[in-house]
Tab-separated table of N, CA and C in Angstrom:
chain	number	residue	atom	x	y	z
A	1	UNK	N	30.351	-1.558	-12.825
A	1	UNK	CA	29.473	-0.470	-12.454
A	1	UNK	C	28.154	-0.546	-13.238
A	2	UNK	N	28.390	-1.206	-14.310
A	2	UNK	CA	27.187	-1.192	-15.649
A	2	UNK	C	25.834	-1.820	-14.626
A	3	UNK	N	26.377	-2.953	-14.379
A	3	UNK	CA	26.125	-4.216	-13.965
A	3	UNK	C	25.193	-3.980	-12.802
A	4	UNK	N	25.984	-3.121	-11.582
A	4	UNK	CA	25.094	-2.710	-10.532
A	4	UNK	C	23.842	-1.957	-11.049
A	5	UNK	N	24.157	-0.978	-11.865
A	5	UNK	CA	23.087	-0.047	-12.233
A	5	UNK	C	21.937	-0.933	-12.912
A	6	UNK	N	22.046	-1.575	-13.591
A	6	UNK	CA	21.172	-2.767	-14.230
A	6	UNK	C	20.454	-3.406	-13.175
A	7	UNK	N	21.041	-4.051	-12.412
A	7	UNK	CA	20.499	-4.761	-11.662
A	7	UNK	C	19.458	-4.045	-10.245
A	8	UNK	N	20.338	-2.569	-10.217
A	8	UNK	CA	19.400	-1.360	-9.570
A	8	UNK	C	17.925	-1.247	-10.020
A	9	UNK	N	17.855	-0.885	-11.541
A	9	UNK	CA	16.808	-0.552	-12.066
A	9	UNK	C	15.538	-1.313	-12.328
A	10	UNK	N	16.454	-2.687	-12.112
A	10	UNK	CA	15.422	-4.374	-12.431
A	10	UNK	C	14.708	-4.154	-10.892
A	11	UNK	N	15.674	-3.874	-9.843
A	11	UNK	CA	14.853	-4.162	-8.914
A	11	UNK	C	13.773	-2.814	-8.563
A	12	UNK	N	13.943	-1.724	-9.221
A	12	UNK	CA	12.925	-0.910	-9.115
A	12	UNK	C	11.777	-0.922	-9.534
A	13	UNK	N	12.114	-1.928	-10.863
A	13	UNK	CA	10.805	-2.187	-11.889
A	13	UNK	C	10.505	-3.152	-11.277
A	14	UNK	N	10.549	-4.311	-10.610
A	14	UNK	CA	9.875	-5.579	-10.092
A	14	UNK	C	9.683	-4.880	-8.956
A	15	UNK	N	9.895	-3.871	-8.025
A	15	UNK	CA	8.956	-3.234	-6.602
A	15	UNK	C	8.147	-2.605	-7.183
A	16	UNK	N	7.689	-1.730	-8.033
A	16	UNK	CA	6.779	-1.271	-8.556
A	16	UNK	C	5.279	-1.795	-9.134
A	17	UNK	N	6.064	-2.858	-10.469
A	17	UNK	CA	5.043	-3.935	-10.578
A	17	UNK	C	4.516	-4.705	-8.818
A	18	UNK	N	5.050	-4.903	-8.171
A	18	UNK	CA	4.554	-5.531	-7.041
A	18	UNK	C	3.778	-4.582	-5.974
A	19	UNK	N	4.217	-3.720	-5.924
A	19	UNK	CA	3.132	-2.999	-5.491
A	19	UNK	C	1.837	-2.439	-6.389
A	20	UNK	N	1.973	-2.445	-7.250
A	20	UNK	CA	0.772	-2.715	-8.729
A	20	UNK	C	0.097	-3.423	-8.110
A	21	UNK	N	0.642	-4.508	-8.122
A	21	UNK	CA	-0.571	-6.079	-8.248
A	21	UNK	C	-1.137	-6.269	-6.529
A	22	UNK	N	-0.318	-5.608	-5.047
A	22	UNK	CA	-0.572	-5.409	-4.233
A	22	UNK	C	-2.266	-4.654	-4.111
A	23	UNK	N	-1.967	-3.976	-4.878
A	23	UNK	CA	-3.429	-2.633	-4.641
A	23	UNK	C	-4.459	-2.774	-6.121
A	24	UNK	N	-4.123	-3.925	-6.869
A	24	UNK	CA	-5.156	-4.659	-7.721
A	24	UNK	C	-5.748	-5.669	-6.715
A	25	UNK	N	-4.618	-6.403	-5.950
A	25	UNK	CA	-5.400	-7.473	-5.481
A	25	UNK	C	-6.309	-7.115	-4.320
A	26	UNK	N	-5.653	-6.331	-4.075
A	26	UNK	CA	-6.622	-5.469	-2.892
A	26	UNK	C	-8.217	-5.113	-3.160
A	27	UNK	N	-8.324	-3.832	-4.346
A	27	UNK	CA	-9.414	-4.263	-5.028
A	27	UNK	C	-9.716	-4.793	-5.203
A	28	UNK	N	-9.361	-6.350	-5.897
A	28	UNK	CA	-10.325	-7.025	-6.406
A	28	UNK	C	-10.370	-8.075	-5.539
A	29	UNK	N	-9.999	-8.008	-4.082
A	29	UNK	CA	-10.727	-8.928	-2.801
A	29	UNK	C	-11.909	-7.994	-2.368
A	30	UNK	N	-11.278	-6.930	-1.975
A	30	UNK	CA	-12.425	-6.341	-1.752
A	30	UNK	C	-13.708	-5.726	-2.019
A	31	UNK	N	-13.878	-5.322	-3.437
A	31	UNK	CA	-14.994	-5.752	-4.350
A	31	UNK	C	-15.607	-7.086	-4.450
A	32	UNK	N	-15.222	-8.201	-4.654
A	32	UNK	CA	-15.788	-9.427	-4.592
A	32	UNK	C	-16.388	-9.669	-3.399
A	33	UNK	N	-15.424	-9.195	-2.588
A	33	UNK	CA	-16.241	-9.193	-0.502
A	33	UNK	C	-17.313	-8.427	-1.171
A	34	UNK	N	-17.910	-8.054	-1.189
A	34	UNK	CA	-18.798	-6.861	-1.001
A	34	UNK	C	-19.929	-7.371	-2.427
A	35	UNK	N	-19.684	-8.128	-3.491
A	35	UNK	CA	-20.675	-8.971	-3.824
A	35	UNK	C	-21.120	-8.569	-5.578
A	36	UNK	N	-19.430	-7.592	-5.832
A	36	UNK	CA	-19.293	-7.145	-7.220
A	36	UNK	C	-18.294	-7.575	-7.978
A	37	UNK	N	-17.796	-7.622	-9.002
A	37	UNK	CA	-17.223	-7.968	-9.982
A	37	UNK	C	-15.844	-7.560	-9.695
A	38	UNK	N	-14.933	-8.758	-8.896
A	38	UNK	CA	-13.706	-8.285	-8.843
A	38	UNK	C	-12.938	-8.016	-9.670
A	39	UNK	N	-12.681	-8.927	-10.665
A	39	UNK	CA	-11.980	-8.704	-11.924
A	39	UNK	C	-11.680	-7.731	-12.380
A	40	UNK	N	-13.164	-6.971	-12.792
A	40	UNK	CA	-13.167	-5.770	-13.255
A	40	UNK	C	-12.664	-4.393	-12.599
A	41	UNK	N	-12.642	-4.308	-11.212
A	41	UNK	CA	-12.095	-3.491	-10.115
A	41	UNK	C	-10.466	-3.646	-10.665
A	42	UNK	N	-9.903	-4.342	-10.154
A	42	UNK	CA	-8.424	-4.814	-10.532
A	42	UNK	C	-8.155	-4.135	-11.898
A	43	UNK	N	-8.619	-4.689	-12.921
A	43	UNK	CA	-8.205	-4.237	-13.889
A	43	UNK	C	-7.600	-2.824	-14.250
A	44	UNK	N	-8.271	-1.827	-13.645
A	44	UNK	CA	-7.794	-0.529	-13.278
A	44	UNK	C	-6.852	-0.496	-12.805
A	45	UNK	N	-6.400	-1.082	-11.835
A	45	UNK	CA	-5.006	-0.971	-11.300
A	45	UNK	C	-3.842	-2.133	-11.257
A	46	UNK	N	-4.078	-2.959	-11.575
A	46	UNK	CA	-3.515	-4.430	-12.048
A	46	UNK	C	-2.314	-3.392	-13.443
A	47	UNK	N	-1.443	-3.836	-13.731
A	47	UNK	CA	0.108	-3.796	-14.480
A	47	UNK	C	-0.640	-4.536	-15.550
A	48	UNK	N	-0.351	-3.752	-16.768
A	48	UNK	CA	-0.004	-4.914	-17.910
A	48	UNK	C	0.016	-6.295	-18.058
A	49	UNK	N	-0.604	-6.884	-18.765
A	49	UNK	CA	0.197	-8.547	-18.573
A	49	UNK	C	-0.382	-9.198	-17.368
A	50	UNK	N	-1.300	-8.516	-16.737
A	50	UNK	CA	-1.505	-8.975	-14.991
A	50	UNK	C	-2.963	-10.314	-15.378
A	51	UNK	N	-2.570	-11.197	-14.657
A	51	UNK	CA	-3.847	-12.575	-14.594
A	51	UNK	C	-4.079	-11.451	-13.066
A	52	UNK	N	-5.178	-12.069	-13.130
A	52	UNK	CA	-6.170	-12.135	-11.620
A	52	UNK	C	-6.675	-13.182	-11.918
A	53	UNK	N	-6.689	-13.955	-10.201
A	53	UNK	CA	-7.583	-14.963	-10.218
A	53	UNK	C	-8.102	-14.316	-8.620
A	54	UNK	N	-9.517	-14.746	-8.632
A	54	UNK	CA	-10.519	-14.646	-7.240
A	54	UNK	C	-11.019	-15.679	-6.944
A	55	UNK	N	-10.838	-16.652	-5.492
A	55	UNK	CA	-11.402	-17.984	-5.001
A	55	UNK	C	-12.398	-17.227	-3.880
A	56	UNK	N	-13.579	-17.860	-3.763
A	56	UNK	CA	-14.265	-17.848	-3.038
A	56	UNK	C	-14.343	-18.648	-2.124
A	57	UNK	N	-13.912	-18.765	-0.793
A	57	UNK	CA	-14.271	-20.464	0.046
A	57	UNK	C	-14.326	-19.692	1.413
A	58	UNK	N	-15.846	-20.505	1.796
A	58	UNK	CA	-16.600	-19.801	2.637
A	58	UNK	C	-16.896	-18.247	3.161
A	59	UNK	N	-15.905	-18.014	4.308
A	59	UNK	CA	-16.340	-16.292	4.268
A	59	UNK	C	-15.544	-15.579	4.005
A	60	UNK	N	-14.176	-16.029	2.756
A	60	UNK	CA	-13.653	-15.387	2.641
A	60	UNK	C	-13.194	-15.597	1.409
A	61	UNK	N	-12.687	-14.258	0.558
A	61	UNK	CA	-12.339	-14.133	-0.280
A	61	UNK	C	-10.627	-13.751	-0.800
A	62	UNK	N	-10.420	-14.275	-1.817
A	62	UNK	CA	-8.753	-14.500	-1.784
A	62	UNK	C	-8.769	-14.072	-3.165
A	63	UNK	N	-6.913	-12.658	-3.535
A	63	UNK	CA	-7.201	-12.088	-4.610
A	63	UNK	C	-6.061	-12.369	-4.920
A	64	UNK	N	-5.591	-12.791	-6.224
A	64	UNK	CA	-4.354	-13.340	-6.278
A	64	UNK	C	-3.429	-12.239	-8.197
A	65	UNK	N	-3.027	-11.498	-7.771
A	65	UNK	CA	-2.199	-10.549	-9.292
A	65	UNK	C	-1.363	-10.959	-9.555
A	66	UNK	N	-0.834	-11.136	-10.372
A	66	UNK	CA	0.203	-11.876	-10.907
A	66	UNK	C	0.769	-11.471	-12.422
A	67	UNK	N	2.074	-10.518	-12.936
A	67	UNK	CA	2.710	-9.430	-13.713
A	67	UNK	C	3.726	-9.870	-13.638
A	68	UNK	N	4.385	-9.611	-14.876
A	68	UNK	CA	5.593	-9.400	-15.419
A	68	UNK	C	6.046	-8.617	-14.845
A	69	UNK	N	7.405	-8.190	-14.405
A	69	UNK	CA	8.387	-6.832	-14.584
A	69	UNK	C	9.040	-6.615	-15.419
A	70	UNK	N	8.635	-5.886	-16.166
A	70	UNK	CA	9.904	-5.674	-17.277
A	70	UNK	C	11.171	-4.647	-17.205
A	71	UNK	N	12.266	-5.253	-17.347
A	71	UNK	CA	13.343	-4.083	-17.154
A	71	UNK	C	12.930	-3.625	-18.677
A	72	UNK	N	13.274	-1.978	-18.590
A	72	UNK	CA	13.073	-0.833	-20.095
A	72	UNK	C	14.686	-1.612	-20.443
A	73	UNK	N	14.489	-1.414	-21.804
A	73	UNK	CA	15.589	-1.553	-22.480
A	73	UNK	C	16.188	-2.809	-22.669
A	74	UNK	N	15.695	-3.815	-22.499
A	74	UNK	CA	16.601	-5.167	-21.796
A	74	UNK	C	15.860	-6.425	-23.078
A	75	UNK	N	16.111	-7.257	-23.795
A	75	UNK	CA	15.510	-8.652	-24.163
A	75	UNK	C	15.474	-9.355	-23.217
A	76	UNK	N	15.631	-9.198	-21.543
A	76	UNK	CA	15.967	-10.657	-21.113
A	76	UNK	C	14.497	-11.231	-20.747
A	77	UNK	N	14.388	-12.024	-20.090
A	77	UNK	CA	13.063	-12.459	-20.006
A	77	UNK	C	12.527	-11.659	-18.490
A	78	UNK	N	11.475	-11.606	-18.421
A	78	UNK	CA	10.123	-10.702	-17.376
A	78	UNK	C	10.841	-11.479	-16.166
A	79	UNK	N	10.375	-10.551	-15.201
A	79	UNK	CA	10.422	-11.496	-13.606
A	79	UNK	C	8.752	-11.123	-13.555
A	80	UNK	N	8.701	-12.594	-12.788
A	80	UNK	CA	7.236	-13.142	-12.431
A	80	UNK	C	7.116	-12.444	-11.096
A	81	UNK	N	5.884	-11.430	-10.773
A	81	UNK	CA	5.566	-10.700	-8.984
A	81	UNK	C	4.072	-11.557	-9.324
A	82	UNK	N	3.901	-11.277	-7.776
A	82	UNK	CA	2.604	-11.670	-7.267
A	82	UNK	C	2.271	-10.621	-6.360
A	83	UNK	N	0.987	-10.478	-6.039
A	83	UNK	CA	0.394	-10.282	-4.652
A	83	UNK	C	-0.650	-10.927	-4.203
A	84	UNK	N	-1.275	-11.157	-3.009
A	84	UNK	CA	-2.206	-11.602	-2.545
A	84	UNK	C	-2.824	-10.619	-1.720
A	85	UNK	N	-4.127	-11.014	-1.425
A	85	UNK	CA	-5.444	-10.022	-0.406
A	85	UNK	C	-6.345	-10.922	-0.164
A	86	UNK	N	-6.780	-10.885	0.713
A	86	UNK	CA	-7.886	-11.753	1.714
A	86	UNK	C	-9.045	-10.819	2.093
A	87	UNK	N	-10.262	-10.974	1.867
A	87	UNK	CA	-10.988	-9.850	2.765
A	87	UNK	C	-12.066	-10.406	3.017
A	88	UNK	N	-12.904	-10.531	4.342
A	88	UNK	CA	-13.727	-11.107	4.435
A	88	UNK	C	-15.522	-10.949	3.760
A	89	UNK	N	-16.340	-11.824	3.399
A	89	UNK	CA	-16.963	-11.615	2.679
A	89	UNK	C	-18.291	-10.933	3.497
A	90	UNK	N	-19.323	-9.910	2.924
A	90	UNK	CA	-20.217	-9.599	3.391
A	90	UNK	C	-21.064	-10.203	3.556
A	91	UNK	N	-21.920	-10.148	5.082
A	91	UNK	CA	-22.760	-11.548	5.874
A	91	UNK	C	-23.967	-11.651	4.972
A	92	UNK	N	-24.319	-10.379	4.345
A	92	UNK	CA	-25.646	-10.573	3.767
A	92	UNK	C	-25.451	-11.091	2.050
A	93	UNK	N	-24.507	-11.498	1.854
A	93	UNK	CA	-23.954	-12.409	0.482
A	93	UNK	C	-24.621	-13.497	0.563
A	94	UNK	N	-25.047	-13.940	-0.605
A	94	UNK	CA	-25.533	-15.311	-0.876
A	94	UNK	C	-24.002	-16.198	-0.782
């Protein structure tokens, strides 16, 4: 019973973090579309521990979060989430 509950709570904390890094990466595609500092957008809502990376190639922009989950209470090691966002870039962008 321990066991289920553990493994309950891991997966609450890794949907959470993932929807974190969902609506960082979101921001920070869509800020960069638009011809501002994605990074910094994200950061606000990006999890702890979160890399962002932003590629630019051609008219579009790609936002990539990437966080730990940590179960509370636990030594074991983090589970690795991601998200991704795409948004296209604004025409009047250099």
């Amino acid at each position: 019973m321990a066991l289920l509950l553990f493994v309950g709570v891991a997966a609450v904390a890794a949907t959470q973090t993932k929807l974190r890094c969902a609506d960082a990466a979101r921001d920070a595609a869509l800020a960069a579309a638009r011809g501002q500092e994605g990074g910094l957008s994200a950061t606000h809502t990006a999890p702890d521990g979160a890399t962002i990376t932003i590629q630019i190639a051609g008219d579009t922009v790609t936002a990539t979060v990437t966080a730990p989950a940590r179960v509370v209470g636990t030594r074991l090691p983090p589970i690795e989430v991601s998200a991704t966002a795409v948004a296209a870039r604004e025409p009047d962008l250099p």
